[in-house]
PDB file of N, CA, C and O in Angstrom:
ATOM      1  N   MET A   1       0.819  -1.189   0.000  1.00 55.00           N
ATOM      2  CA  MET A   1       0.000   0.000   0.000  1.00 55.00           C
ATOM      3  C   MET A   1       0.863   1.252   0.000  1.00 55.00           C
ATOM      4  O   MET A   1       0.570   2.208  -0.702  1.00 55.00           O
ATOM      5  N   ALA A   2       1.911   1.273   0.784  1.00 53.00           N
ATOM      6  CA  ALA A   2       2.793   2.442   0.867  1.00 53.00           C
ATOM      7  C   ALA A   2       3.485   2.683  -0.468  1.00 53.00           C
ATOM      8  O   ALA A   2       3.693   3.816  -0.874  1.00 53.00           O
ATOM      9  N   ALA A   3       3.823   1.607  -1.200  1.00 53.00           N
ATOM     10  CA  ALA A   3       4.483   1.757  -2.503  1.00 53.00           C
ATOM     11  C   ALA A   3       3.535   2.403  -3.512  1.00 53.00           C
ATOM     12  O   ALA A   3       3.952   3.233  -4.323  1.00 53.00           O
ATOM     13  N   ALA A   4       2.258   2.023  -3.475  1.00 50.00           N
ATOM     14  CA  ALA A   4       1.283   2.598  -4.398  1.00 50.00           C
ATOM     15  C   ALA A   4       1.088   4.087  -4.112  1.00 50.00           C
ATOM     16  O   ALA A   4       0.984   4.897  -5.026  1.00 50.00           O
ATOM     17  N   LEU A   5       1.065   4.463  -2.850  1.00 46.00           N
ATOM     18  CA  LEU A   5       0.909   5.858  -2.469  1.00 46.00           C
ATOM     19  C   LEU A   5       2.127   6.674  -2.907  1.00 46.00           C
ATOM     20  O   LEU A   5       1.996   7.765  -3.422  1.00 46.00           O
ATOM     21  N   THR A   6       3.314   6.104  -2.755  1.00 48.00           N
ATOM     22  CA  THR A   6       4.537   6.787  -3.164  1.00 48.00           C
ATOM     23  C   THR A   6       4.556   6.980  -4.672  1.00 48.00           C
ATOM     24  O   THR A   6       4.915   8.049  -5.168  1.00 48.00           O
ATOM     25  N   LEU A   7       4.165   5.945  -5.426  1.00 44.00           N
ATOM     26  CA  LEU A   7       4.136   6.029  -6.883  1.00 44.00           C
ATOM     27  C   LEU A   7       3.109   7.064  -7.347  1.00 44.00           C
ATOM     28  O   LEU A   7       3.381   7.871  -8.236  1.00 44.00           O
ATOM     29  N   THR A   8       1.946   7.086  -6.739  1.00 46.00           N
ATOM     30  CA  THR A   8       0.914   8.055  -7.091  1.00 46.00           C
ATOM     31  C   THR A   8       1.392   9.482  -6.813  1.00 46.00           C
ATOM     32  O   THR A   8       1.209  10.379  -7.621  1.00 46.00           O
ATOM     33  N   THR A   9       2.033   9.692  -5.688  1.00 45.00           N
ATOM     34  CA  THR A   9       2.552  11.012  -5.339  1.00 45.00           C
ATOM     35  C   THR A   9       3.636  11.437  -6.318  1.00 45.00           C
ATOM     36  O   THR A   9       3.678  12.593  -6.756  1.00 45.00           O
ATOM     37  N   ALA A  10       4.501  10.524  -6.704  1.00 47.00           N
ATOM     38  CA  ALA A  10       5.575  10.838  -7.643  1.00 47.00           C
ATOM     39  C   ALA A  10       5.009  11.179  -9.016  1.00 47.00           C
ATOM     40  O   ALA A  10       5.483  12.106  -9.677  1.00 47.00           O
ATOM     41  N   LEU A  11       3.997  10.452  -9.464  1.00 44.00           N
ATOM     42  CA  LEU A  11       3.394  10.736 -10.769  1.00 44.00           C
ATOM     43  C   LEU A  11       2.661  12.071 -10.768  1.00 44.00           C
ATOM     44  O   LEU A  11       2.681  12.800 -11.751  1.00 44.00           O
ATOM     45  N   ALA A  12       2.038  12.403  -9.673  1.00 46.00           N
ATOM     46  CA  ALA A  12       1.323  13.678  -9.584  1.00 46.00           C
ATOM     47  C   ALA A  12       2.284  14.851  -9.698  1.00 46.00           C
ATOM     48  O   ALA A  12       1.940  15.900 -10.234  1.00 46.00           O
ATOM     49  N   ALA A  13       3.494  14.694  -9.234  1.00 47.00           N
ATOM     50  CA  ALA A  13       4.486  15.757  -9.312  1.00 47.00           C
ATOM     51  C   ALA A  13       4.952  15.992 -10.743  1.00 47.00           C
ATOM     52  O   ALA A  13       5.446  17.052 -11.075  1.00 47.00           O
ATOM     53  N   CYS A  14       4.778  15.021 -11.633  1.00 47.00           N
ATOM     54  CA  CYS A  14       5.235  15.133 -13.016  1.00 47.00           C
ATOM     55  C   CYS A  14       4.213  15.793 -13.937  1.00 47.00           C
ATOM     56  O   CYS A  14       4.531  16.125 -15.069  1.00 47.00           O
ATOM     57  N   VAL A  15       3.009  15.959 -13.492  1.00 46.00           N
ATOM     58  CA  VAL A  15       1.956  16.524 -14.333  1.00 46.00           C
ATOM     59  C   VAL A  15       2.187  18.018 -14.494  1.00 46.00           C
ATOM     60  O   VAL A  15       2.420  18.735 -13.516  1.00 46.00           O
ATOM     61  N   SER A  16       2.153  18.497 -15.733  1.00 42.00           N
ATOM     62  CA  SER A  16       2.338  19.930 -15.958  1.00 42.00           C
ATOM     63  C   SER A  16       1.035  20.668 -15.664  1.00 42.00           C
ATOM     64  O   SER A  16      -0.048  20.127 -15.866  1.00 42.00           O
ATOM     65  N   PRO A  17       1.132  21.897 -15.206  1.00 44.00           N
ATOM     66  CA  PRO A  17      -0.087  22.642 -14.891  1.00 44.00           C
ATOM     67  C   PRO A  17      -0.880  22.967 -16.151  1.00 44.00           C
ATOM     68  O   PRO A  17      -0.335  23.020 -17.244  1.00 44.00           O
ATOM     69  N   ALA A  18      -2.165  23.198 -15.981  1.00 40.00           N
ATOM     70  CA  ALA A  18      -3.033  23.551 -17.112  1.00 40.00           C
ATOM     71  C   ALA A  18      -2.621  24.908 -17.655  1.00 40.00           C
ATOM     72  O   ALA A  18      -2.218  25.795 -16.893  1.00 40.00           O
ATOM     73  N   PRO A  19      -2.699  25.109 -18.969  1.00 38.00           N
ATOM     74  CA  PRO A  19      -2.329  26.415 -19.526  1.00 38.00           C
ATOM     75  C   PRO A  19      -3.287  27.501 -19.054  1.00 38.00           C
ATOM     76  O   PRO A  19      -4.463  27.258 -18.856  1.00 38.00           O
ATOM     77  N   GLN A  20      -2.758  28.672 -18.886  1.00 41.00           N
ATOM     78  CA  GLN A  20      -3.542  29.811 -18.449  1.00 41.00           C
ATOM     79  C   GLN A  20      -3.984  30.621 -19.657  1.00 41.00           C
ATOM     80  O   GLN A  20      -3.279  30.693 -20.651  1.00 41.00           O
ATOM     81  N   ALA A  21      -5.130  31.254 -19.568  1.00 36.00           N
ATOM     82  CA  ALA A  21      -5.623  32.107 -20.650  1.00 36.00           C
ATOM     83  C   ALA A  21      -4.700  33.317 -20.782  1.00 36.00           C
ATOM     84  O   ALA A  21      -4.255  33.873 -19.782  1.00 36.00           O
ATOM     85  N   THR A  22      -4.401  33.691 -22.016  1.00 41.00           N
ATOM     86  CA  THR A  22      -3.507  34.820 -22.221  1.00 41.00           C
ATOM     87  C   THR A  22      -4.252  36.075 -22.646  1.00 41.00           C
ATOM     88  O   THR A  22      -3.732  37.165 -22.537  1.00 41.00           O
ATOM     89  N   GLY A  23      -5.447  35.938 -23.177  1.00 43.00           N
ATOM     90  CA  GLY A  23      -6.228  37.086 -23.626  1.00 43.00           C
ATOM     91  C   GLY A  23      -7.273  37.459 -22.603  1.00 43.00           C
ATOM     92  O   GLY A  23      -7.403  36.818 -21.568  1.00 43.00           O
ATOM     93  N   PRO A  24      -8.029  38.509 -22.885  1.00 47.00           N
ATOM     94  CA  PRO A  24      -9.082  38.905 -21.951  1.00 47.00           C
ATOM     95  C   PRO A  24     -10.173  37.853 -21.879  1.00 47.00           C
ATOM     96  O   PRO A  24     -10.612  37.336 -22.901  1.00 47.00           O
ATOM     97  N   VAL A  25     -10.563  37.505 -20.678  1.00 42.00           N
ATOM     98  CA  VAL A  25     -11.587  36.482 -20.472  1.00 42.00           C
ATOM     99  C   VAL A  25     -12.968  37.112 -20.364  1.00 42.00           C
ATOM    100  O   VAL A  25     -13.931  36.601 -20.880  1.00 42.00           O
ATOM    101  N   VAL A  26     -13.056  38.248 -19.731  1.00 50.00           N
ATOM    102  CA  VAL A  26     -14.330  38.913 -19.538  1.00 50.00           C
ATOM    103  C   VAL A  26     -14.496  40.001 -20.602  1.00 50.00           C
ATOM    104  O   VAL A  26     -13.631  40.846 -20.766  1.00 50.00           O
ATOM    105  N   ALA A  27     -15.593  39.940 -21.306  1.00 62.00           N
ATOM    106  CA  ALA A  27     -15.860  40.951 -22.325  1.00 62.00           C
ATOM    107  C   ALA A  27     -16.485  42.178 -21.677  1.00 62.00           C
ATOM    108  O   ALA A  27     -17.208  42.076 -20.696  1.00 62.00           O
ATOM    109  N   GLY A  28     -16.203  43.332 -22.239  1.00 88.00           N
ATOM    110  CA  GLY A  28     -16.778  44.563 -21.721  1.00 88.00           C
ATOM    111  C   GLY A  28     -17.938  45.003 -22.591  1.00 88.00           C
ATOM    112  O   GLY A  28     -18.176  44.458 -23.663  1.00 88.00           O
ATOM    113  N   PRO A  29     -18.657  46.001 -22.152  1.00 96.00           N
ATOM    114  CA  PRO A  29     -19.791  46.495 -22.934  1.00 96.00           C
ATOM    115  C   PRO A  29     -19.349  47.050 -24.284  1.00 96.00           C
ATOM    116  O   PRO A  29     -18.258  47.590 -24.421  1.00 96.00           O
ATOM    117  N   LEU A  30     -20.202  46.895 -25.273  1.00 97.00           N
ATOM    118  CA  LEU A  30     -19.972  47.419 -26.615  1.00 97.00           C
ATOM    119  C   LEU A  30     -21.056  48.438 -26.907  1.00 97.00           C
ATOM    120  O   LEU A  30     -22.247  48.119 -26.850  1.00 97.00           O
ATOM    121  N   ARG A  31     -20.667  49.685 -27.191  1.00 96.00           N
ATOM    122  CA  ARG A  31     -21.608  50.757 -27.534  1.00 96.00           C
ATOM    123  C   ARG A  31     -21.548  50.970 -29.034  1.00 96.00           C
ATOM    124  O   ARG A  31     -20.468  51.143 -29.577  1.00 96.00           O
ATOM    125  N   VAL A  32     -22.692  50.971 -29.692  1.00 96.00           N
ATOM    126  CA  VAL A  32     -22.721  51.208 -31.130  1.00 96.00           C
ATOM    127  C   VAL A  32     -23.657  52.362 -31.467  1.00 96.00           C
ATOM    128  O   VAL A  32     -24.671  52.572 -30.817  1.00 96.00           O
ATOM    129  N   THR A  33     -23.249  53.119 -32.487  1.00 95.00           N
ATOM    130  CA  THR A  33     -24.073  54.200 -33.007  1.00 95.00           C
ATOM    131  C   THR A  33     -24.286  53.953 -34.494  1.00 95.00           C
ATOM    132  O   THR A  33     -23.689  53.057 -35.086  1.00 95.00           O
ATOM    133  N   ASN A  34     -25.097  54.768 -35.102  1.00 93.00           N
ATOM    134  CA  ASN A  34     -25.450  54.638 -36.510  1.00 93.00           C
ATOM    135  C   ASN A  34     -24.456  55.452 -37.341  1.00 93.00           C
ATOM    136  O   ASN A  34     -24.756  56.574 -37.748  1.00 93.00           O
ATOM    137  N   ASN A  35     -23.256  54.899 -37.546  1.00 91.00           N
ATOM    138  CA  ASN A  35     -22.181  55.607 -38.259  1.00 91.00           C
ATOM    139  C   ASN A  35     -21.906  56.976 -37.647  1.00 91.00           C
ATOM    140  O   ASN A  35     -21.789  57.980 -38.344  1.00 91.00           O
ATOM    141  N   GLY A  36     -21.835  57.029 -36.327  1.00 92.00           N
ATOM    142  CA  GLY A  36     -21.568  58.275 -35.625  1.00 92.00           C
ATOM    143  C   GLY A  36     -22.811  59.086 -35.303  1.00 92.00           C
ATOM    144  O   GLY A  36     -22.754  60.021 -34.514  1.00 92.00           O
ATOM    145  N   MET A  37     -23.905  58.761 -35.917  1.00 95.00           N
ATOM    146  CA  MET A  37     -25.181  59.429 -35.636  1.00 95.00           C
ATOM    147  C   MET A  37     -25.936  58.596 -34.596  1.00 95.00           C
ATOM    148  O   MET A  37     -25.739  57.396 -34.509  1.00 95.00           O
ATOM    149  N   PRO A  38     -26.823  59.230 -33.842  1.00 96.00           N
ATOM    150  CA  PRO A  38     -27.552  58.447 -32.834  1.00 96.00           C
ATOM    151  C   PRO A  38     -28.583  57.504 -33.451  1.00 96.00           C
ATOM    152  O   PRO A  38     -29.186  57.809 -34.475  1.00 96.00           O
ATOM    153  N   PHE A  39     -28.725  56.348 -32.818  1.00 95.00           N
ATOM    154  CA  PHE A  39     -29.840  55.458 -33.123  1.00 95.00           C
ATOM    155  C   PHE A  39     -31.056  55.973 -32.376  1.00 95.00           C
ATOM    156  O   PHE A  39     -30.940  56.792 -31.466  1.00 95.00           O
ATOM    157  N   THR A  40     -32.225  55.482 -32.746  1.00 95.00           N
ATOM    158  CA  THR A  40     -33.428  55.722 -31.951  1.00 95.00           C
ATOM    159  C   THR A  40     -33.745  54.424 -31.217  1.00 95.00           C
ATOM    160  O   THR A  40     -33.208  53.363 -31.546  1.00 95.00           O
ATOM    161  N   MET A  41     -34.605  54.531 -30.230  1.00 94.00           N
ATOM    162  CA  MET A  41     -34.907  53.362 -29.407  1.00 94.00           C
ATOM    163  C   MET A  41     -35.489  52.201 -30.224  1.00 94.00           C
ATOM    164  O   MET A  41     -35.255  51.047 -29.907  1.00 94.00           O
ATOM    165  N   ASP A  42     -36.229  52.512 -31.298  1.00 95.00           N
ATOM    166  CA  ASP A  42     -36.865  51.456 -32.085  1.00 95.00           C
ATOM    167  C   ASP A  42     -35.932  50.827 -33.120  1.00 95.00           C
ATOM    168  O   ASP A  42     -36.356  49.994 -33.907  1.00 95.00           O
ATOM    169  N   GLN A  43     -34.645  51.168 -33.112  1.00 96.00           N
ATOM    170  CA  GLN A  43     -33.695  50.618 -34.074  1.00 96.00           C
ATOM    171  C   GLN A  43     -32.778  49.561 -33.452  1.00 96.00           C
ATOM    172  O   GLN A  43     -31.648  49.374 -33.880  1.00 96.00           O
ATOM    173  N   GLY A  44     -33.303  48.832 -32.492  1.00 95.00           N
ATOM    174  CA  GLY A  44     -32.506  47.818 -31.812  1.00 95.00           C
ATOM    175  C   GLY A  44     -32.005  46.715 -32.728  1.00 95.00           C
ATOM    176  O   GLY A  44     -30.871  46.263 -32.608  1.00 95.00           O
ATOM    177  N   ALA A  45     -32.846  46.271 -33.673  1.00 96.00           N
ATOM    178  CA  ALA A  45     -32.427  45.201 -34.589  1.00 96.00           C
ATOM    179  C   ALA A  45     -31.286  45.672 -35.488  1.00 96.00           C
ATOM    180  O   ALA A  45     -30.312  44.946 -35.711  1.00 96.00           O
ATOM    181  N   ARG A  46     -31.393  46.901 -35.972  1.00 97.00           N
ATOM    182  CA  ARG A  46     -30.321  47.445 -36.814  1.00 97.00           C
ATOM    183  C   ARG A  46     -29.036  47.616 -35.999  1.00 97.00           C
ATOM    184  O   ARG A  46     -27.939  47.325 -36.461  1.00 97.00           O
ATOM    185  N   ALA A  47     -29.170  48.089 -34.767  1.00 97.00           N
ATOM    186  CA  ALA A  47     -28.011  48.251 -33.894  1.00 97.00           C
ATOM    187  C   ALA A  47     -27.353  46.904 -33.614  1.00 97.00           C
ATOM    188  O   ALA A  47     -26.126  46.799 -33.568  1.00 97.00           O
ATOM    189  N   LYS A  48     -28.161  45.870 -33.455  1.00 97.00           N
ATOM    190  CA  LYS A  48     -27.606  44.536 -33.207  1.00 97.00           C
ATOM    191  C   LYS A  48     -26.804  44.069 -34.416  1.00 97.00           C
ATOM    192  O   LYS A  48     -25.744  43.465 -34.263  1.00 97.00           O
ATOM    193  N   ARG A  49     -27.284  44.348 -35.629  1.00 97.00           N
ATOM    194  CA  ARG A  49     -26.524  43.970 -36.835  1.00 97.00           C
ATOM    195  C   ARG A  49     -25.195  44.717 -36.887  1.00 97.00           C
ATOM    196  O   ARG A  49     -24.162  44.141 -37.237  1.00 97.00           O
ATOM    197  N   VAL A  50     -25.202  46.003 -36.527  1.00 97.00           N
ATOM    198  CA  VAL A  50     -23.962  46.785 -36.488  1.00 97.00           C
ATOM    199  C   VAL A  50     -23.005  46.180 -35.459  1.00 97.00           C
ATOM    200  O   VAL A  50     -21.809  46.029 -35.714  1.00 97.00           O
ATOM    201  N   ALA A  51     -23.520  45.818 -34.296  1.00 97.00           N
ATOM    202  CA  ALA A  51     -22.693  45.216 -33.254  1.00 97.00           C
ATOM    203  C   ALA A  51     -22.126  43.872 -33.713  1.00 97.00           C
ATOM    204  O   ALA A  51     -20.949  43.578 -33.473  1.00 97.00           O
ATOM    205  N   MET A  52     -22.958  43.068 -34.373  1.00 97.00           N
ATOM    206  CA  MET A  52     -22.487  41.777 -34.873  1.00 97.00           C
ATOM    207  C   MET A  52     -21.372  41.977 -35.902  1.00 97.00           C
ATOM    208  O   MET A  52     -20.359  41.271 -35.877  1.00 97.00           O
ATOM    209  N   ASP A  53     -21.534  42.958 -36.790  1.00 96.00           N
ATOM    210  CA  ASP A  53     -20.509  43.253 -37.793  1.00 96.00           C
ATOM    211  C   ASP A  53     -19.227  43.767 -37.134  1.00 96.00           C
ATOM    212  O   ASP A  53     -18.123  43.429 -37.567  1.00 96.00           O
ATOM    213  N   THR A  54     -19.373  44.573 -36.104  1.00 96.00           N
ATOM    214  CA  THR A  54     -18.213  45.098 -35.376  1.00 96.00           C
ATOM    215  C   THR A  54     -17.416  43.964 -34.745  1.00 96.00           C
ATOM    216  O   THR A  54     -16.188  43.921 -34.844  1.00 96.00           O
ATOM    217  N   CYS A  55     -18.110  43.043 -34.109  1.00 97.00           N
ATOM    218  CA  CYS A  55     -17.434  41.896 -33.490  1.00 97.00           C
ATOM    219  C   CYS A  55     -16.810  40.998 -34.551  1.00 97.00           C
ATOM    220  O   CYS A  55     -15.675  40.531 -34.389  1.00 97.00           O
ATOM    221  N   ALA A  56     -17.531  40.758 -35.645  1.00 97.00           N
ATOM    222  CA  ALA A  56     -17.020  39.886 -36.711  1.00 97.00           C
ATOM    223  C   ALA A  56     -15.742  40.456 -37.316  1.00 97.00           C
ATOM    224  O   ALA A  56     -14.834  39.707 -37.685  1.00 97.00           O
ATOM    225  N   ALA A  57     -15.647  41.782 -37.416  1.00 96.00           N
ATOM    226  CA  ALA A  57     -14.442  42.413 -37.956  1.00 96.00           C
ATOM    227  C   ALA A  57     -13.227  42.139 -37.060  1.00 96.00           C
ATOM    228  O   ALA A  57     -12.092  42.200 -37.527  1.00 96.00           O
ATOM    229  N   GLN A  58     -13.471  41.806 -35.803  1.00 95.00           N
ATOM    230  CA  GLN A  58     -12.407  41.480 -34.855  1.00 95.00           C
ATOM    231  C   GLN A  58     -12.194  39.973 -34.752  1.00 95.00           C
ATOM    232  O   GLN A  58     -11.418  39.508 -33.923  1.00 95.00           O
ATOM    233  N   GLY A  59     -12.937  39.200 -35.571  1.00 96.00           N
ATOM    234  CA  GLY A  59     -12.846  37.748 -35.497  1.00 96.00           C
ATOM    235  C   GLY A  59     -13.534  37.176 -34.270  1.00 96.00           C
ATOM    236  O   GLY A  59     -13.207  36.093 -33.811  1.00 96.00           O
ATOM    237  N   ARG A  60     -14.504  37.900 -33.748  1.00 96.00           N
ATOM    238  CA  ARG A  60     -15.223  37.485 -32.547  1.00 96.00           C
ATOM    239  C   ARG A  60     -16.710  37.463 -32.839  1.00 96.00           C
ATOM    240  O   ARG A  60     -17.127  37.771 -33.942  1.00 96.00           O
ATOM    241  N   SER A  61     -17.525  37.124 -31.856  1.00 97.00           N
ATOM    242  CA  SER A  61     -18.973  37.119 -32.048  1.00 97.00           C
ATOM    243  C   SER A  61     -19.639  37.896 -30.911  1.00 97.00           C
ATOM    244  O   SER A  61     -19.126  37.976 -29.802  1.00 97.00           O
ATOM    245  N   LEU A  62     -20.790  38.472 -31.222  1.00 97.00           N
ATOM    246  CA  LEU A  62     -21.550  39.257 -30.251  1.00 97.00           C
ATOM    247  C   LEU A  62     -22.159  38.329 -29.212  1.00 97.00           C
ATOM    248  O   LEU A  62     -22.667  37.260 -29.541  1.00 97.00           O
ATOM    249  N   ARG A  63     -22.132  38.765 -27.966  1.00 96.00           N
ATOM    250  CA  ARG A  63     -22.758  38.011 -26.875  1.00 96.00           C
ATOM    251  C   ARG A  63     -23.992  38.783 -26.411  1.00 96.00           C
ATOM    252  O   ARG A  63     -23.896  39.636 -25.527  1.00 96.00           O
ATOM    253  N   PRO A  64     -25.155  38.534 -27.013  1.00 95.00           N
ATOM    254  CA  PRO A  64     -26.369  39.246 -26.589  1.00 95.00           C
ATOM    255  C   PRO A  64     -26.722  38.913 -25.137  1.00 95.00           C
ATOM    256  O   PRO A  64     -26.390  37.852 -24.632  1.00 95.00           O
ATOM    257  N   SER A  65     -27.411  39.842 -24.492  1.00 95.00           N
ATOM    258  CA  SER A  65     -27.732  39.683 -23.078  1.00 95.00           C
ATOM    259  C   SER A  65     -29.081  40.333 -22.783  1.00 95.00           C
ATOM    260  O   SER A  65     -29.515  41.229 -23.508  1.00 95.00           O
ATOM    261  N   ILE A  66     -29.691  39.920 -21.710  1.00 96.00           N
ATOM    262  CA  ILE A  66     -30.933  40.571 -21.279  1.00 96.00           C
ATOM    263  C   ILE A  66     -30.655  41.974 -20.769  1.00 96.00           C
ATOM    264  O   ILE A  66     -31.577  42.753 -20.567  1.00 96.00           O
ATOM    265  N   TYR A  67     -29.388  42.317 -20.576  1.00 96.00           N
ATOM    266  CA  TYR A  67     -29.020  43.629 -20.073  1.00 96.00           C
ATOM    267  C   TYR A  67     -28.665  44.623 -21.183  1.00 96.00           C
ATOM    268  O   TYR A  67     -28.270  45.750 -20.896  1.00 96.00           O
ATOM    269  N   ASP A  68     -28.785  44.224 -22.456  1.00 97.00           N
ATOM    270  CA  ASP A  68     -28.562  45.153 -23.561  1.00 97.00           C
ATOM    271  C   ASP A  68     -29.609  46.256 -23.465  1.00 97.00           C
ATOM    272  O   ASP A  68     -30.753  46.016 -23.081  1.00 97.00           O
ATOM    273  N   ARG A  69     -29.214  47.497 -23.812  1.00 96.00           N
ATOM    274  CA  ARG A  69     -30.133  48.619 -23.596  1.00 96.00           C
ATOM    275  C   ARG A  69     -29.827  49.777 -24.538  1.00 96.00           C
ATOM    276  O   ARG A  69     -28.738  49.875 -25.092  1.00 96.00           O
ATOM    277  N   PHE A  70     -30.794  50.656 -24.661  1.00 97.00           N
ATOM    278  CA  PHE A  70     -30.638  51.904 -25.401  1.00 97.00           C
ATOM    279  C   PHE A  70     -30.199  52.961 -24.399  1.00 97.00           C
ATOM    280  O   PHE A  70     -30.775  53.092 -23.321  1.00 97.00           O
ATOM    281  N   ASP A  71     -29.176  53.740 -24.746  1.00 95.00           N
ATOM    282  CA  ASP A  71     -28.661  54.740 -23.811  1.00 95.00           C
ATOM    283  C   ASP A  71     -28.203  55.976 -24.566  1.00 95.00           C
ATOM    284  O   ASP A  71     -27.119  55.991 -25.146  1.00 95.00           O
ATOM    285  N   GLY A  72     -29.045  56.992 -24.613  1.00 93.00           N
ATOM    286  CA  GLY A  72     -28.673  58.278 -25.185  1.00 93.00           C
ATOM    287  C   GLY A  72     -28.196  58.247 -26.615  1.00 93.00           C
ATOM    288  O   GLY A  72     -27.168  58.837 -26.933  1.00 93.00           O
ATOM    289  N   GLY A  73     -28.877  57.565 -27.489  1.00 95.00           N
ATOM    290  CA  GLY A  73     -28.518  57.526 -28.901  1.00 95.00           C
ATOM    291  C   GLY A  73     -27.627  56.361 -29.292  1.00 95.00           C
ATOM    292  O   GLY A  73     -27.365  56.147 -30.473  1.00 95.00           O
ATOM    293  N   ALA A  74     -27.163  55.611 -28.326  1.00 96.00           N
ATOM    294  CA  ALA A  74     -26.342  54.431 -28.618  1.00 96.00           C
ATOM    295  C   ALA A  74     -27.015  53.198 -28.029  1.00 96.00           C
ATOM    296  O   ALA A  74     -27.732  53.275 -27.032  1.00 96.00           O
ATOM    297  N   TRP A  75     -26.793  52.086 -28.669  1.00 96.00           N
ATOM    298  CA  TRP A  75     -27.227  50.816 -28.119  1.00 96.00           C
ATOM    299  C   TRP A  75     -26.021  50.219 -27.419  1.00 96.00           C
ATOM    300  O   TRP A  75     -24.925  50.184 -27.955  1.00 96.00           O
ATOM    301  N   VAL A  76     -26.216  49.755 -26.187  1.00 97.00           N
ATOM    302  CA  VAL A  76     -25.142  49.173 -25.375  1.00 97.00           C
ATOM    303  C   VAL A  76     -25.403  47.680 -25.265  1.00 97.00           C
ATOM    304  O   VAL A  76     -26.452  47.266 -24.762  1.00 97.00           O
ATOM    305  N   PHE A  77     -24.432  46.897 -25.715  1.00 97.00           N
ATOM    306  CA  PHE A  77     -24.505  45.440 -25.604  1.00 97.00           C
ATOM    307  C   PHE A  77     -23.589  45.056 -24.447  1.00 97.00           C
ATOM    308  O   PHE A  77     -22.361  45.097 -24.551  1.00 97.00           O
ATOM    309  N   ALA A  78     -24.218  44.732 -23.323  1.00 97.00           N
ATOM    310  CA  ALA A  78     -23.515  44.581 -22.051  1.00 97.00           C
ATOM    311  C   ALA A  78     -22.394  43.541 -22.057  1.00 97.00           C
ATOM    312  O   ALA A  78     -21.358  43.757 -21.445  1.00 97.00           O
ATOM    313  N   GLU A  79     -22.572  42.449 -22.760  1.00 96.00           N
ATOM    314  CA  GLU A  79     -21.567  41.389 -22.765  1.00 96.00           C
ATOM    315  C   GLU A  79     -20.502  41.601 -23.844  1.00 96.00           C
ATOM    316  O   GLU A  79     -19.485  40.916 -23.841  1.00 96.00           O
ATOM    317  N   GLY A  80     -20.729  42.509 -24.766  1.00 96.00           N
ATOM    318  CA  GLY A  80     -19.745  42.804 -25.798  1.00 96.00           C
ATOM    319  C   GLY A  80     -19.462  41.635 -26.735  1.00 96.00           C
ATOM    320  O   GLY A  80     -20.332  40.821 -27.018  1.00 96.00           O
ATOM    321  N   CYS A  81     -18.229  41.568 -27.194  1.00 97.00           N
ATOM    322  CA  CYS A  81     -17.791  40.520 -28.133  1.00 97.00           C
ATOM    323  C   CYS A  81     -17.045  39.420 -27.370  1.00 97.00           C
ATOM    324  O   CYS A  81     -16.345  39.687 -26.410  1.00 97.00           O
ATOM    325  N   ALA A  82     -17.186  38.207 -27.857  1.00 93.00           N
ATOM    326  CA  ALA A  82     -16.469  37.074 -27.250  1.00 93.00           C
ATOM    327  C   ALA A  82     -15.585  36.422 -28.272  1.00 93.00           C
ATOM    328  O   ALA A  82     -15.823  36.446 -29.430  1.00 93.00           O
TER     329      ALA A  82
END
């Protein structure tokens, strides 16, 4: 029994640690406007397409959320791009 415990302990010491993430893990809010002009509150679908295109240009995808909102002429996508 003691030999098995020693072997298990020795093998555990040889395992390399898991790789750590090197890029940002948490996405921040993404604010979009209509080419610099304000959106209106009823243009949420168009704003979402702009946000999706913005994220795609970065090689990422939009993370829609229940917290997305209209704020003073801009649509804010709380989870941003992933």
